PDB file of N, CA and C in Angstrom:
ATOM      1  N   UNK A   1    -119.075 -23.502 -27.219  1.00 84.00           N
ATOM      2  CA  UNK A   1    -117.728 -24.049 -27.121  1.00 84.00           C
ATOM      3  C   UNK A   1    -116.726 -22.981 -27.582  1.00 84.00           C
ATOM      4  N   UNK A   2    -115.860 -22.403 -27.025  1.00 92.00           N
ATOM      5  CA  UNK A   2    -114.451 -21.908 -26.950  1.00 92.00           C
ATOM      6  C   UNK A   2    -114.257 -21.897 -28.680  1.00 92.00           C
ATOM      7  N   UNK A   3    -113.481 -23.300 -28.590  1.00 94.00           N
ATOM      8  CA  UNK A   3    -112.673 -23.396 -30.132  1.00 94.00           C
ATOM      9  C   UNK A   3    -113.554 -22.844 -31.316  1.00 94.00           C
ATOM     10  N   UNK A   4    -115.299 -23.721 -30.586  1.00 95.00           N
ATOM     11  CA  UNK A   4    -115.450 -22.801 -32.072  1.00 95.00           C
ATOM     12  C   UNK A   4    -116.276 -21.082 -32.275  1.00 95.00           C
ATOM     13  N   UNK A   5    -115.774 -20.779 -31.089  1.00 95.00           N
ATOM     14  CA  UNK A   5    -115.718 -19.148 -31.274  1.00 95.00           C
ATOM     15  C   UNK A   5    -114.701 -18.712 -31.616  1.00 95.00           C
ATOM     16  N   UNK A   6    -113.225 -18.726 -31.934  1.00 95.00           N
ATOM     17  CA  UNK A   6    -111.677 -18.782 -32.466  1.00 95.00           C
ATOM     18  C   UNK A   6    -111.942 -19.255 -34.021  1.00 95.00           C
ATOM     19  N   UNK A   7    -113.191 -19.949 -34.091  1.00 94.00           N
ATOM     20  CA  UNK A   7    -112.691 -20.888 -35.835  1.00 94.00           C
ATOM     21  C   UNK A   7    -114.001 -19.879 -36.218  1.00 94.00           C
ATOM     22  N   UNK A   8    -114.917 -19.299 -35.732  1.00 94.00           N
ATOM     23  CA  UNK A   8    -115.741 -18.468 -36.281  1.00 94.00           C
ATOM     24  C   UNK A   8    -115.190 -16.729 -36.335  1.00 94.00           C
ATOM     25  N   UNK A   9    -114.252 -16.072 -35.123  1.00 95.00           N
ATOM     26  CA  UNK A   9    -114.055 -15.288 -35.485  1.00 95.00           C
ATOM     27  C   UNK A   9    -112.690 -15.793 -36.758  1.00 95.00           C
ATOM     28  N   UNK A  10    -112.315 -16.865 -36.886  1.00 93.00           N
ATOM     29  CA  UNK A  10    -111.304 -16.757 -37.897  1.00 93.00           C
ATOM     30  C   UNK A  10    -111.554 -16.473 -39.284  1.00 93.00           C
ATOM     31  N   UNK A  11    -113.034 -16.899 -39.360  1.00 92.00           N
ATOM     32  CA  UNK A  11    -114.236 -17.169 -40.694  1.00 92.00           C
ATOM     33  C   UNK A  11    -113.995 -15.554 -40.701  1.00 92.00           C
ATOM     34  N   UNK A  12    -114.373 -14.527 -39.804  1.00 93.00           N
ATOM     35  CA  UNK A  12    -114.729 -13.589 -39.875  1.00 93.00           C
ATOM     36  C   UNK A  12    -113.674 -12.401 -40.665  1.00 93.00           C
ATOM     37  N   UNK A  13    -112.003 -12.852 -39.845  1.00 89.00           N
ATOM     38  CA  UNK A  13    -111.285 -12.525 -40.284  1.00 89.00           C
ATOM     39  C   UNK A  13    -110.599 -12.450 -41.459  1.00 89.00           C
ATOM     40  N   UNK A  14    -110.959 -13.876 -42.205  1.00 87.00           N
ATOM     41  CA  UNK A  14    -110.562 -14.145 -43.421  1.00 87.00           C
ATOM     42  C   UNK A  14    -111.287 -13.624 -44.611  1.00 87.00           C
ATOM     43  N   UNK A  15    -112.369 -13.476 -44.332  1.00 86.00           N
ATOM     44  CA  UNK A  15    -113.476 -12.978 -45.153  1.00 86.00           C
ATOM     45  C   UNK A  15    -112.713 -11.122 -45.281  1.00 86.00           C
ATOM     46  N   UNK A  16    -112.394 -10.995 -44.142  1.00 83.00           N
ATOM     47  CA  UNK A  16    -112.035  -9.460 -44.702  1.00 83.00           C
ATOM     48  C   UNK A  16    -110.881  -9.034 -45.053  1.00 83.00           C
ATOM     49  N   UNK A  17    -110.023  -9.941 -45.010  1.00 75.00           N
ATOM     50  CA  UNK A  17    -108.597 -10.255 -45.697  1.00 75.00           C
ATOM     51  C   UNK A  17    -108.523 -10.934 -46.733  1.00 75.00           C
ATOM     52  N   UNK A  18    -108.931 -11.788 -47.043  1.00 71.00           N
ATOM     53  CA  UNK A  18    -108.408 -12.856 -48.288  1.00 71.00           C
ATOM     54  C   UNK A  18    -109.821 -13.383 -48.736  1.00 71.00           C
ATOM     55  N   UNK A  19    -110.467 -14.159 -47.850  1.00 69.00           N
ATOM     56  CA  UNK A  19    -111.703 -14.628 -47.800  1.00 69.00           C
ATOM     57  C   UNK A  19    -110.915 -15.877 -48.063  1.00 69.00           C
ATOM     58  N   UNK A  20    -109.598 -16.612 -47.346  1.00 75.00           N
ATOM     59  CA  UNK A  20    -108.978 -17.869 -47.531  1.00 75.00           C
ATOM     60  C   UNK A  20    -108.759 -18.182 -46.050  1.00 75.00           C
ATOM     61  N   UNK A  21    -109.729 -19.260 -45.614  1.00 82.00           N
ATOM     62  CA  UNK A  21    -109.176 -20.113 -44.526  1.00 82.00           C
ATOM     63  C   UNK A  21    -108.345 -20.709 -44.740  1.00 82.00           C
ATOM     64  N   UNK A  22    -107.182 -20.684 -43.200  1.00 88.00           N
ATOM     65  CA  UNK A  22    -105.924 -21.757 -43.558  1.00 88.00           C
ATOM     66  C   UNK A  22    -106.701 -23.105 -42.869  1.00 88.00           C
ATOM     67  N   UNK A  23    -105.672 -23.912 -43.565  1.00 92.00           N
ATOM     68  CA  UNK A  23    -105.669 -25.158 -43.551  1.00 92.00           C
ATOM     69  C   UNK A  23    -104.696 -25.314 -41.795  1.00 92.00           C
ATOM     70  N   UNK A  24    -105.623 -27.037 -41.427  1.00 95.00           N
ATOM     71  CA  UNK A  24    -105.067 -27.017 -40.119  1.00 95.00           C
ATOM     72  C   UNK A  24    -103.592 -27.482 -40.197  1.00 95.00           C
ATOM     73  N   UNK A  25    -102.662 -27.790 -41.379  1.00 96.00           N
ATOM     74  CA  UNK A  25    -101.245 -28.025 -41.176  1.00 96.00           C
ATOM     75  C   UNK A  25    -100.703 -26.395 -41.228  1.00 96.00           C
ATOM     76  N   UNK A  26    -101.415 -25.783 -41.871  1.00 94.00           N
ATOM     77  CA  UNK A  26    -100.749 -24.252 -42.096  1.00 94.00           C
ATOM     78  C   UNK A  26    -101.411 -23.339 -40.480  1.00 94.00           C
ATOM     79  N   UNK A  27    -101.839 -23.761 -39.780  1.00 95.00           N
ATOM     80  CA  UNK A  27    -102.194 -22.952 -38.778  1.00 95.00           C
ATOM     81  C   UNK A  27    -101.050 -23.900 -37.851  1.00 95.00           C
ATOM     82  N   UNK A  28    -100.800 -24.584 -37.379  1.00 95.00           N
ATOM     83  CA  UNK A  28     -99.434 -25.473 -37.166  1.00 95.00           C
ATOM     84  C   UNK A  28     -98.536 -24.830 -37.455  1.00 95.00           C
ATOM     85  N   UNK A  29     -98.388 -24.515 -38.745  1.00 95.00           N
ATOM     86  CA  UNK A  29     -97.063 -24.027 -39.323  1.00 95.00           C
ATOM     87  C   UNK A  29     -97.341 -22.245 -38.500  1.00 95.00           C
ATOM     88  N   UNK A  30     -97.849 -22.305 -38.480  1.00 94.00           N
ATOM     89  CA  UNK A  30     -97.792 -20.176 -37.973  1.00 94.00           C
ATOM     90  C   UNK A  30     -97.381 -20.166 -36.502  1.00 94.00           C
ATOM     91  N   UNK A  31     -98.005 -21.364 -35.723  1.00 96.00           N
ATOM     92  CA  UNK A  31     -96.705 -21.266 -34.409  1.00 96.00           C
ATOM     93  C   UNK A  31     -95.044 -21.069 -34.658  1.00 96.00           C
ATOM     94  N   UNK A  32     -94.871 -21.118 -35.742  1.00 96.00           N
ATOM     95  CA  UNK A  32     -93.193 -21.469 -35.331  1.00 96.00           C
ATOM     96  C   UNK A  32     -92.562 -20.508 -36.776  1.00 96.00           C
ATOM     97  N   UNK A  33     -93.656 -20.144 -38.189  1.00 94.00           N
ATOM     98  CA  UNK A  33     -93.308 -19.604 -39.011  1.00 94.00           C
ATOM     99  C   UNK A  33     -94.333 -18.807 -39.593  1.00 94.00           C
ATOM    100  N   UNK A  34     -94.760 -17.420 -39.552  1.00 89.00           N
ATOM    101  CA  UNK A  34     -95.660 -16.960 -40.251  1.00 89.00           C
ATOM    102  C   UNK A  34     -95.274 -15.741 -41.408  1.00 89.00           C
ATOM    103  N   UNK A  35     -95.928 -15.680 -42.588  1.00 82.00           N
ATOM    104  CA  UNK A  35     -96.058 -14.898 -43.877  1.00 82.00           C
ATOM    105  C   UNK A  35     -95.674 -13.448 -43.020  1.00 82.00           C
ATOM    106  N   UNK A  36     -95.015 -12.489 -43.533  1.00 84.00           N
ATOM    107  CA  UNK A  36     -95.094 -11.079 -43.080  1.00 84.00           C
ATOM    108  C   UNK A  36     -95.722 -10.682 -44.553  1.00 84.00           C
ATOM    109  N   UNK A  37     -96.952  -9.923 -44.050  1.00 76.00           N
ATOM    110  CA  UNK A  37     -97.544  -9.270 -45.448  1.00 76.00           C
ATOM    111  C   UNK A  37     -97.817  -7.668 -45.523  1.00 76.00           C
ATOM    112  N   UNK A  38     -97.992  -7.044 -46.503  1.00 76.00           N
ATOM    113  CA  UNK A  38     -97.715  -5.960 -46.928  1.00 76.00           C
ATOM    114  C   UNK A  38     -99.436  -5.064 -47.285  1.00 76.00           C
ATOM    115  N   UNK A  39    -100.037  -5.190 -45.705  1.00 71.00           N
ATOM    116  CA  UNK A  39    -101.319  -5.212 -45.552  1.00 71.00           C
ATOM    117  C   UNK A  39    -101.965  -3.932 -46.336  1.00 71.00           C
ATOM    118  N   UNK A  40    -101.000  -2.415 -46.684  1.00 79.00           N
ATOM    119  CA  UNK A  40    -101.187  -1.202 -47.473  1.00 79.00           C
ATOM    120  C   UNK A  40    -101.486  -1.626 -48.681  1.00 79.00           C
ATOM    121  N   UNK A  41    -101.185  -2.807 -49.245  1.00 76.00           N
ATOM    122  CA  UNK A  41    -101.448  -3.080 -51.108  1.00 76.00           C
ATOM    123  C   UNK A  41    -102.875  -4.102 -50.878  1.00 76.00           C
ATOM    124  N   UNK A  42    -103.360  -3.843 -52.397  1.00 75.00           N
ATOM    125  CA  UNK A  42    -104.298  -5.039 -52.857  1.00 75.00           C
ATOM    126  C   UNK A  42    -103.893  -6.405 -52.173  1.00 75.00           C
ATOM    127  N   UNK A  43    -104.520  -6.963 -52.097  1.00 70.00           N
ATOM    128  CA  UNK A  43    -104.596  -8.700 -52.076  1.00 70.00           C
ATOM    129  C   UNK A  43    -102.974  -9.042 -50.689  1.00 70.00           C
ATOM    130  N   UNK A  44    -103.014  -8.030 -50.004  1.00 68.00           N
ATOM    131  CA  UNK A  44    -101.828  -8.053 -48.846  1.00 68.00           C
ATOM    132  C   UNK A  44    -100.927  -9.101 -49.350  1.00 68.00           C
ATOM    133  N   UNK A  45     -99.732  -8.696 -50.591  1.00 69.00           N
ATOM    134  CA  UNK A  45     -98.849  -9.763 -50.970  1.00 69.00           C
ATOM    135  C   UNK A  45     -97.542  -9.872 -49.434  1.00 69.00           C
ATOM    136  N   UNK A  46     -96.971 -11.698 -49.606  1.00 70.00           N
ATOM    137  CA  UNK A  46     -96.308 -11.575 -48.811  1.00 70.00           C
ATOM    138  C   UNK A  46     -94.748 -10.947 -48.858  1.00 70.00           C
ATOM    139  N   UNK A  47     -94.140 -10.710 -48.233  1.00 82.00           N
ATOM    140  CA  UNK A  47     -93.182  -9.716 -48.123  1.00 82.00           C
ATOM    141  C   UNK A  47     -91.439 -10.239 -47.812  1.00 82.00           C
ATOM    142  N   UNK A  48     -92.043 -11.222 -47.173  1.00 85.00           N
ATOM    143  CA  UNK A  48     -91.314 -11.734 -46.323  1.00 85.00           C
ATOM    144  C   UNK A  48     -91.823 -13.016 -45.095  1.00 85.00           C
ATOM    145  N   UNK A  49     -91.069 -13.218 -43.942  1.00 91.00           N
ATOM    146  CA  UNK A  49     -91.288 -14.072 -42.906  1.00 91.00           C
ATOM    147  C   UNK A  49     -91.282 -13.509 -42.016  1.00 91.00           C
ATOM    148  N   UNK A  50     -91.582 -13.838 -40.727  1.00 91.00           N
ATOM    149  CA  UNK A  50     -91.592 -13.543 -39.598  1.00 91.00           C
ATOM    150  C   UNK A  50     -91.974 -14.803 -38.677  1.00 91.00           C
ATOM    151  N   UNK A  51     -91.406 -14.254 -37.110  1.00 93.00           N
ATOM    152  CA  UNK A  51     -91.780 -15.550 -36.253  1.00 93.00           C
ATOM    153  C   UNK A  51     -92.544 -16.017 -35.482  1.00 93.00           C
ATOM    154  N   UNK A  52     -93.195 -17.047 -35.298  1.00 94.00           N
ATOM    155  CA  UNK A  52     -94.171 -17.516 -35.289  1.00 94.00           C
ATOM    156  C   UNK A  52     -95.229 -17.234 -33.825  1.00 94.00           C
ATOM    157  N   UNK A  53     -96.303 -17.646 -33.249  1.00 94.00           N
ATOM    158  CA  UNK A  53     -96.271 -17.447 -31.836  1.00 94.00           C
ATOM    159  C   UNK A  53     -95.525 -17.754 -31.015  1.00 94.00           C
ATOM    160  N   UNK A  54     -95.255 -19.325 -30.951  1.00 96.00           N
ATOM    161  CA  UNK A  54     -94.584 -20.212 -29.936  1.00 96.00           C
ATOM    162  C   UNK A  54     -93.334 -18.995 -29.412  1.00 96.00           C
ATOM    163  N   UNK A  55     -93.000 -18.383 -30.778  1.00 96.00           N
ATOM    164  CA  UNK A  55     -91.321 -18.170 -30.095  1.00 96.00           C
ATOM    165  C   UNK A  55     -91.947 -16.300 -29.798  1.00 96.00           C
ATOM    166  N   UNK A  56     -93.176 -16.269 -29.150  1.00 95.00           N
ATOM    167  CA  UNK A  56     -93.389 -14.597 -29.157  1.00 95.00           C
ATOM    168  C   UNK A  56     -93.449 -15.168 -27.754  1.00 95.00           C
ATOM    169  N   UNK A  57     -93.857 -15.992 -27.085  1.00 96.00           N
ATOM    170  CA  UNK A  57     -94.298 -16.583 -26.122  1.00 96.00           C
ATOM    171  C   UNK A  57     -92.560 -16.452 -24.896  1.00 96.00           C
ATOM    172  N   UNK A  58     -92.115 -17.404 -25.979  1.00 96.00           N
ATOM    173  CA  UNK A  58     -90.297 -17.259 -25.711  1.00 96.00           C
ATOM    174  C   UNK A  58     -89.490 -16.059 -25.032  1.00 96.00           C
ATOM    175  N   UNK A  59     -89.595 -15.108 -25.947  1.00 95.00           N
ATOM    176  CA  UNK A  59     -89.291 -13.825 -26.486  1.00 95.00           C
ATOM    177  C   UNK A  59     -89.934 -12.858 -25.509  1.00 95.00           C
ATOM    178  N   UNK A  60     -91.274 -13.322 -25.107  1.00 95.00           N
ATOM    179  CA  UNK A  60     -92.078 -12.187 -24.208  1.00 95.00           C
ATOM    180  C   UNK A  60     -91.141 -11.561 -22.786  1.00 95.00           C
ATOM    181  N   UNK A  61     -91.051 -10.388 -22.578  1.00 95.00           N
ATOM    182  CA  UNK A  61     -90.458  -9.605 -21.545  1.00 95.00           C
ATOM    183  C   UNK A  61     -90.665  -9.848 -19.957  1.00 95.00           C
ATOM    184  N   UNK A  62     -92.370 -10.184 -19.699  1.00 96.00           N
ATOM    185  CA  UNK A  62     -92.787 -10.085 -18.447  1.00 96.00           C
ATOM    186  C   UNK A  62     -93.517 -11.246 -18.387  1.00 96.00           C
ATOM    187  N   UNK A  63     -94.078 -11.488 -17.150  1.00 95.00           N
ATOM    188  CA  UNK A  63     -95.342 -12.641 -17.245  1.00 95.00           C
ATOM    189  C   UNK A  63     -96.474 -12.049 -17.752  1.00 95.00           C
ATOM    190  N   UNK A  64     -97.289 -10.911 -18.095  1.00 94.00           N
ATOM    191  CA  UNK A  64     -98.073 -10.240 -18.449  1.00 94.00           C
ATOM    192  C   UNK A  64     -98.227 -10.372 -20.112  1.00 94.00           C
ATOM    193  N   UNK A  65     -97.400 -10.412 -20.288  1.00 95.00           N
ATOM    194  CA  UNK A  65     -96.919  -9.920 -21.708  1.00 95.00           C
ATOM    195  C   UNK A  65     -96.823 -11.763 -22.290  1.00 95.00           C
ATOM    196  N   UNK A  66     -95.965 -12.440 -21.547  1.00 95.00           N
ATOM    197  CA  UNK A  66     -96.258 -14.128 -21.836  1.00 95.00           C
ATOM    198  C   UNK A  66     -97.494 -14.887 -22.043  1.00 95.00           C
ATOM    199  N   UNK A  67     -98.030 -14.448 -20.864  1.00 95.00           N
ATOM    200  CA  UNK A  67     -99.436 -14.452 -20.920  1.00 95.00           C
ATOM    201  C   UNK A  67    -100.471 -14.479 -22.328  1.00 95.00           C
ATOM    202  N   UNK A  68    -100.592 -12.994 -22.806  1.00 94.00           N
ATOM    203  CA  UNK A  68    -100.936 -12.835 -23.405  1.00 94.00           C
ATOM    204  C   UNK A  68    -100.471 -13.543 -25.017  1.00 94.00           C
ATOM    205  N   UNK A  69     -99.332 -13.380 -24.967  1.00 95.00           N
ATOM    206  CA  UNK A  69     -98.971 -14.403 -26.245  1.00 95.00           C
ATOM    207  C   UNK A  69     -99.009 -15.873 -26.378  1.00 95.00           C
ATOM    208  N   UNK A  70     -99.379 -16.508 -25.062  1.00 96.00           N
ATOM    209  CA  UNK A  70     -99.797 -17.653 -24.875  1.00 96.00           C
ATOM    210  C   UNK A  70    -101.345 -17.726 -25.175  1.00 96.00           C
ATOM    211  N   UNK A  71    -101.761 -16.763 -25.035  1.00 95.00           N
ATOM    212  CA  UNK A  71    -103.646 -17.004 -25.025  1.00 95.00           C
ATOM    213  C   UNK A  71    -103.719 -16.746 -26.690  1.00 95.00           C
ATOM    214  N   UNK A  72    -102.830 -15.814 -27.352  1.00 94.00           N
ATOM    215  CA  UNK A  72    -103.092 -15.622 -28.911  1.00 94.00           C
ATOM    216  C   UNK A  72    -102.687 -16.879 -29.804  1.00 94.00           C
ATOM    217  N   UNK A  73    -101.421 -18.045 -28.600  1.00 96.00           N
ATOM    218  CA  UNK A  73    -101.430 -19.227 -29.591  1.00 96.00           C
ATOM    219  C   UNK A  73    -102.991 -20.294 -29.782  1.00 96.00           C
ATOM    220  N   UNK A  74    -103.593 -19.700 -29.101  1.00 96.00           N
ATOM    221  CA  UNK A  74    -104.798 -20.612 -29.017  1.00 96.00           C
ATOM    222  C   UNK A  74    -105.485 -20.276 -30.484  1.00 96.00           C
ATOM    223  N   UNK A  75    -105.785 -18.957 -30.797  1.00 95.00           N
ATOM    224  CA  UNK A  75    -106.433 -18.799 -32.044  1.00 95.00           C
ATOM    225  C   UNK A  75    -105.839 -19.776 -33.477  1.00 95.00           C
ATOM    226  N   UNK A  76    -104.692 -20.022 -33.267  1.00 95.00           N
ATOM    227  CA  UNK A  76    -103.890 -20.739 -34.249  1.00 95.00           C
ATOM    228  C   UNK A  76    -104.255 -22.469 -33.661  1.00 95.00           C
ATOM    229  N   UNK A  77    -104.194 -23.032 -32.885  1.00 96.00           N
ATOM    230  CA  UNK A  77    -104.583 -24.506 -32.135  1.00 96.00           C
ATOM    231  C   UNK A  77    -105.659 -24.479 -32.267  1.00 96.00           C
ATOM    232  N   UNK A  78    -106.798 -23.820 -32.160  1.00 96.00           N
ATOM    233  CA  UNK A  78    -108.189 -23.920 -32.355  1.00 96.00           C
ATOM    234  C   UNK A  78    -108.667 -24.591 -34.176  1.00 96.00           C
ATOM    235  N   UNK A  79    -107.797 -23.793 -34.852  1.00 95.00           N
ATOM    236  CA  UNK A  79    -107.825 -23.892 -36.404  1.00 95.00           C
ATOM    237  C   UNK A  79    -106.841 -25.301 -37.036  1.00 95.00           C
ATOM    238  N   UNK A  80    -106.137 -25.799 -35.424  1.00 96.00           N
ATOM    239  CA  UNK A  80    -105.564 -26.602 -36.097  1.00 96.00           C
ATOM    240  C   UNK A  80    -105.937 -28.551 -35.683  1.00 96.00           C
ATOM    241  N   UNK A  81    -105.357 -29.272 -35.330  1.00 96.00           N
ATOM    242  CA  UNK A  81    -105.646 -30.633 -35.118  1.00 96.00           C
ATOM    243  C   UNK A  81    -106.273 -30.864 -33.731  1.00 96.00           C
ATOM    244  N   UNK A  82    -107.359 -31.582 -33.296  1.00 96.00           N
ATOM    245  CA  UNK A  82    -108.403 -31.949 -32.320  1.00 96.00           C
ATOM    246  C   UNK A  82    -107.057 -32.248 -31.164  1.00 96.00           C
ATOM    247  N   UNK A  83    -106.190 -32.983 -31.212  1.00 97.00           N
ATOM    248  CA  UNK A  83    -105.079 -33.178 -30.023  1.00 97.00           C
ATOM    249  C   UNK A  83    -104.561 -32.414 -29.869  1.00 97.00           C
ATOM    250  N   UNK A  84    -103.601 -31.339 -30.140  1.00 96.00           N
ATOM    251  CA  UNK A  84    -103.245 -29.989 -29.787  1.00 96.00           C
ATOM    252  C   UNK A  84    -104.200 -29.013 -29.253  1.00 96.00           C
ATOM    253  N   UNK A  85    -105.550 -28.773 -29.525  1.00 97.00           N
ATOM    254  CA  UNK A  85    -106.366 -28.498 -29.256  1.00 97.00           C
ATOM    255  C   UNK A  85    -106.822 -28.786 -27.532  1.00 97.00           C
ATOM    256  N   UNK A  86    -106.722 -30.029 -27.548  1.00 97.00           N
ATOM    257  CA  UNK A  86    -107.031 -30.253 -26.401  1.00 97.00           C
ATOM    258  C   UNK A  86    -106.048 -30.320 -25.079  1.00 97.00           C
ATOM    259  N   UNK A  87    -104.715 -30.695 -26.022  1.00 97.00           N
ATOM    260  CA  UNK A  87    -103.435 -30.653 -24.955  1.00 97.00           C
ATOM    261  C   UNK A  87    -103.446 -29.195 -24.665  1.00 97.00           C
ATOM    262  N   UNK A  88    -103.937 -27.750 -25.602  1.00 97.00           N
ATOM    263  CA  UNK A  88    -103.791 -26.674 -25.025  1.00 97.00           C
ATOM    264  C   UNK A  88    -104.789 -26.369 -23.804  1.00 97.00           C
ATOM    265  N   UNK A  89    -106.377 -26.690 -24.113  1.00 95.00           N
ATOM    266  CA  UNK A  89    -106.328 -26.731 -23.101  1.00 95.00           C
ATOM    267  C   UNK A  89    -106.298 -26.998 -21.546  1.00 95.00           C
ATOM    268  N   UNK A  90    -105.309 -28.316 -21.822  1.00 96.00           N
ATOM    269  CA  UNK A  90    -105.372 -29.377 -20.506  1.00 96.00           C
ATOM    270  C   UNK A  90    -104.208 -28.364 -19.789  1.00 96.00           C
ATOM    271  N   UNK A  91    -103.563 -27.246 -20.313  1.00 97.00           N
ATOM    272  CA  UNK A  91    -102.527 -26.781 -19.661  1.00 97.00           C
ATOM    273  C   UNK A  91    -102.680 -25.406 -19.402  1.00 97.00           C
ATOM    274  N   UNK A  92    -103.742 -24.578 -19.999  1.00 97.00           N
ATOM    275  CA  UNK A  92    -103.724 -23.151 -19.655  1.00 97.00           C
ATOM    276  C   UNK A  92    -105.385 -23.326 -19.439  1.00 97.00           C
ATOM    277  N   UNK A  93    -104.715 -21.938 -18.364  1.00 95.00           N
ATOM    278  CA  UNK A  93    -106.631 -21.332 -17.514  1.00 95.00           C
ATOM    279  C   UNK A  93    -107.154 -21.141 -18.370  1.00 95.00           C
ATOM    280  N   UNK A  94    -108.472 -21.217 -18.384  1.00 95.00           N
ATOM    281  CA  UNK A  94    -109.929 -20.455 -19.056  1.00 95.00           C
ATOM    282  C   UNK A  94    -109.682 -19.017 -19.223  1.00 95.00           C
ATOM    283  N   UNK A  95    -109.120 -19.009 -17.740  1.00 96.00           N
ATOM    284  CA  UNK A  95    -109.581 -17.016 -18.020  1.00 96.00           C
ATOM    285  C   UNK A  95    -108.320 -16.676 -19.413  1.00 96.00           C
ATOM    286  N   UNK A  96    -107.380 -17.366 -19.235  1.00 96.00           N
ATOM    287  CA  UNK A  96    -106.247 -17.166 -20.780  1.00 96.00           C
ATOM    288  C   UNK A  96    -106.960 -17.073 -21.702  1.00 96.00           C
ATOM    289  N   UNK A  97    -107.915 -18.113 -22.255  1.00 96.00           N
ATOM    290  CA  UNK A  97    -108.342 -18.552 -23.059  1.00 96.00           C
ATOM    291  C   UNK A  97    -109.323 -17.644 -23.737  1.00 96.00           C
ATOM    292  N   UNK A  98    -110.670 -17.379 -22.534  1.00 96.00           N
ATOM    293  CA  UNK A  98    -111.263 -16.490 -22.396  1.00 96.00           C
ATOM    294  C   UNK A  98    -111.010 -15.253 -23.162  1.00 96.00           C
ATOM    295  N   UNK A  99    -109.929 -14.499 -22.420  1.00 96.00           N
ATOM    296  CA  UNK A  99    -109.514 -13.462 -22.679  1.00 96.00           C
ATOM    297  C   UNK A  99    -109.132 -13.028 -24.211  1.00 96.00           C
ATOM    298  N   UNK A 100    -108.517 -14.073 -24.513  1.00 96.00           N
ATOM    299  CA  UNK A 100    -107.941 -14.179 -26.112  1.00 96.00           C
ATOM    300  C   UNK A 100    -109.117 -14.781 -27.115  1.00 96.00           C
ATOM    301  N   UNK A 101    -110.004 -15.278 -26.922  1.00 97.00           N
ATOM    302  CA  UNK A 101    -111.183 -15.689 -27.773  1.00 97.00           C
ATOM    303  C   UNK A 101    -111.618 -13.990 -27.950  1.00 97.00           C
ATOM    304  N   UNK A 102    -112.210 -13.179 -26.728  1.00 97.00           N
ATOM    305  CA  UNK A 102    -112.598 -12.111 -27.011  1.00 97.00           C
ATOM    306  C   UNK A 102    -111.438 -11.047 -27.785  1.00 97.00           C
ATOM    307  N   UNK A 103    -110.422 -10.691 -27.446  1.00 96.00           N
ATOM    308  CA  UNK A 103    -109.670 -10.135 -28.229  1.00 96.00           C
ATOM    309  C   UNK A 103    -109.548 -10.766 -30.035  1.00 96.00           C
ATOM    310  N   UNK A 104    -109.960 -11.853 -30.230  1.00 95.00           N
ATOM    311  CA  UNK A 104    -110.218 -12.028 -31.515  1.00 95.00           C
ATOM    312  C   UNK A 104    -111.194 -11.991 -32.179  1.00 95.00           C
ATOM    313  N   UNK A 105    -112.368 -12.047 -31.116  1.00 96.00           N
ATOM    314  CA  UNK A 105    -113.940 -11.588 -32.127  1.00 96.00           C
ATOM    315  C   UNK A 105    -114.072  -9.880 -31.982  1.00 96.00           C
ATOM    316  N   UNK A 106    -113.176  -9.440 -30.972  1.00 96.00           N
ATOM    317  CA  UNK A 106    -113.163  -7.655 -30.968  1.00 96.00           C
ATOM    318  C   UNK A 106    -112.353  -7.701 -32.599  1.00 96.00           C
ATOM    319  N   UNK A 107    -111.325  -8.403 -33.260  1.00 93.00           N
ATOM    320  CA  UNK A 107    -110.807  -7.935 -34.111  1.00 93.00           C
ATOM    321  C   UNK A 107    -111.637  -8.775 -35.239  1.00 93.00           C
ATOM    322  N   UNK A 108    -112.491  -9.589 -35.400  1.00 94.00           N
ATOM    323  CA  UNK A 108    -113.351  -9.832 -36.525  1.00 94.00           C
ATOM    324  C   UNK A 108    -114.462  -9.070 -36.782  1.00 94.00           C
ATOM    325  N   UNK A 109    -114.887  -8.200 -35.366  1.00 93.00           N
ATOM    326  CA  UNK A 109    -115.861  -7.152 -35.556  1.00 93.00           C
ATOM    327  C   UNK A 109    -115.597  -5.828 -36.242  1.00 93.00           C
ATOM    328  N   UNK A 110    -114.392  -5.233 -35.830  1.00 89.00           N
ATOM    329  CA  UNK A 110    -113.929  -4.326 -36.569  1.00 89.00           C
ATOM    330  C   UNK A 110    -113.983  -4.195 -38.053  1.00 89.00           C
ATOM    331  N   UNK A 111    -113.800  -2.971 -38.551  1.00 69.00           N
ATOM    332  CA  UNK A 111    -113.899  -2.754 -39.737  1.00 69.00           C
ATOM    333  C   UNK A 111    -112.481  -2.526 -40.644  1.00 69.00           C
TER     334      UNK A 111
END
């Protein structure tokens, strides 16, 4: 299953950042508001804010580029409530989906 290749590379990710899974109201909250952190120091303190997917999606230049920031809101919906989850994907292709599951276990593999 999809989602939970997104909630396993997320395991993966967190472990090498914080070793703190978010919670599914705080993966909610990162569509529309996320932490800017200061990834050069210990324990990456936050810094500031920055904006969320939904509005990168907005914001995107081309359909290419939309695209793609549409398939990265999935990593955040995957982590978050079973109905969003599924309304995402009653509305975007597989191959979106696809595409962005692998671009996130390429970045939980990394070092």
């Amino acid at each position: 299953m999809t989602r939970n290749r997104f909630i396993n590379a997320a395991w993966k990710i967190a472990i090498k950042r914080n070793g703190i899974l978010i919670t599914k109201p705080v993966a909610l909250r990162k569509l529309f508001i996320q932490e800017k952190r200061d990834r050069s120091r210990p324990d990456a303190p936050v810094i500031g804010w920055k904006r969320g997917e939904i509005f990168e999606v907005i914001l995107a230049t081309n359909k290419q580029e939309r695209l793609g920031e549409w398939g990265d809101m999935a990593y955040y919906l995957a982590q978050s409530y079973d109905w969003l989850w599924w309304l995402y994907n009653l509305v975007t292709p597989q191959r979106i989906i696809d595409e962005s599951v692998e671009k996130f276990e390429k970045r939980a593999r990394e070092k």
